[in-house]
C-alpha cells in the first residue's frame, strides 16, 4: 500500500517542504500545467504550507532568550515571549 501524500509531507524537514513548495509555485507561475494537474499540485502546496507553518511554530516555541545579570553575565533563559 502506498503512503498517503500527507504522510510523505509529515516526514519532510522544513527545508525539504519549503523546496517542494517553491517548485510548485514556480510550476504554477509558468502557467503551462494543465488545469487538473494545477488543482492537484495547488492542494499539495496547501498541505506543504501547513506543514511548514507547524514546523516554524514548533521552532519558535523552542526559542528562548538569554537573561543577563546586571553585570552582563548570562544567568539563565526565559521564553522568548516573556511568559
XYZ file of C-alpha atoms in Angstrom:
83
model
C 0.000 0.000 0.000
C 1.402 3.418 -0.971
C 1.875 6.066 1.675
C -0.676 8.857 1.808
C 0.662 12.158 0.445
C 0.193 13.771 3.861
C 2.318 11.016 5.439
C 5.077 11.852 2.967
C 4.769 15.557 3.749
C 4.786 14.957 7.513
C 8.109 13.145 7.143
C 9.733 16.120 5.380
C 12.088 18.538 7.071
C 11.252 22.232 6.867
C 13.859 22.714 4.148
C 12.514 19.814 2.060
C 8.928 21.036 2.363
C 9.910 24.606 1.504
C 11.835 23.462 -1.588
C 8.846 21.386 -2.740
C 6.547 24.352 -2.153
C 8.844 26.671 -4.126
C 8.820 24.222 -7.051
C 5.022 24.151 -7.003
C 4.892 27.950 -7.051
C 7.333 28.031 -9.982
C 5.291 25.426 -11.887
C 2.025 27.299 -11.314
C 3.540 30.679 -12.197
C 4.831 29.314 -15.509
C 1.229 28.571 -16.446
C 1.987 25.583 -18.650
C 0.486 22.983 -16.301
C -2.903 21.519 -17.292
C -5.821 22.660 -15.130
C -6.483 19.293 -13.451
C -2.812 18.934 -12.562
C -2.698 22.561 -11.364
C -5.505 21.822 -8.907
C -3.692 18.737 -7.586
C -0.366 20.494 -7.111
C -2.096 23.518 -5.564
C -3.696 21.200 -2.982
C -0.287 19.649 -2.307
C 1.111 23.156 -1.925
C -1.528 23.941 0.699
C -0.518 20.812 2.646
C 3.166 21.737 2.355
C 2.462 25.280 3.566
C 0.541 23.977 6.573
C 3.417 21.614 7.380
C 5.953 24.458 7.152
C 3.756 26.582 9.416
C 3.610 23.778 12.016
C 7.375 23.287 11.914
C 8.018 27.027 12.251
C 5.643 27.279 15.209
C 7.387 24.353 16.907
C 10.770 26.027 16.341
C 9.500 29.349 17.688
C 8.231 27.602 20.811
C 11.765 26.338 21.450
C 13.457 29.699 21.048
C 14.497 31.240 24.329
C 16.230 34.458 25.104
C 19.162 34.650 27.466
C 18.670 36.630 30.650
C 21.635 38.727 31.688
C 22.609 39.824 35.182
C 23.312 43.493 35.955
C 26.967 42.932 35.114
C 26.076 41.443 31.712
C 26.707 37.777 32.503
C 24.227 35.097 31.419
C 22.052 33.924 34.326
C 19.623 31.596 32.573
C 16.946 31.605 29.951
C 13.314 32.555 29.694
C 10.700 32.070 26.971
C 11.067 34.462 24.061
C 7.621 35.957 24.655
C 8.375 36.596 28.343
C 5.848 34.127 29.758
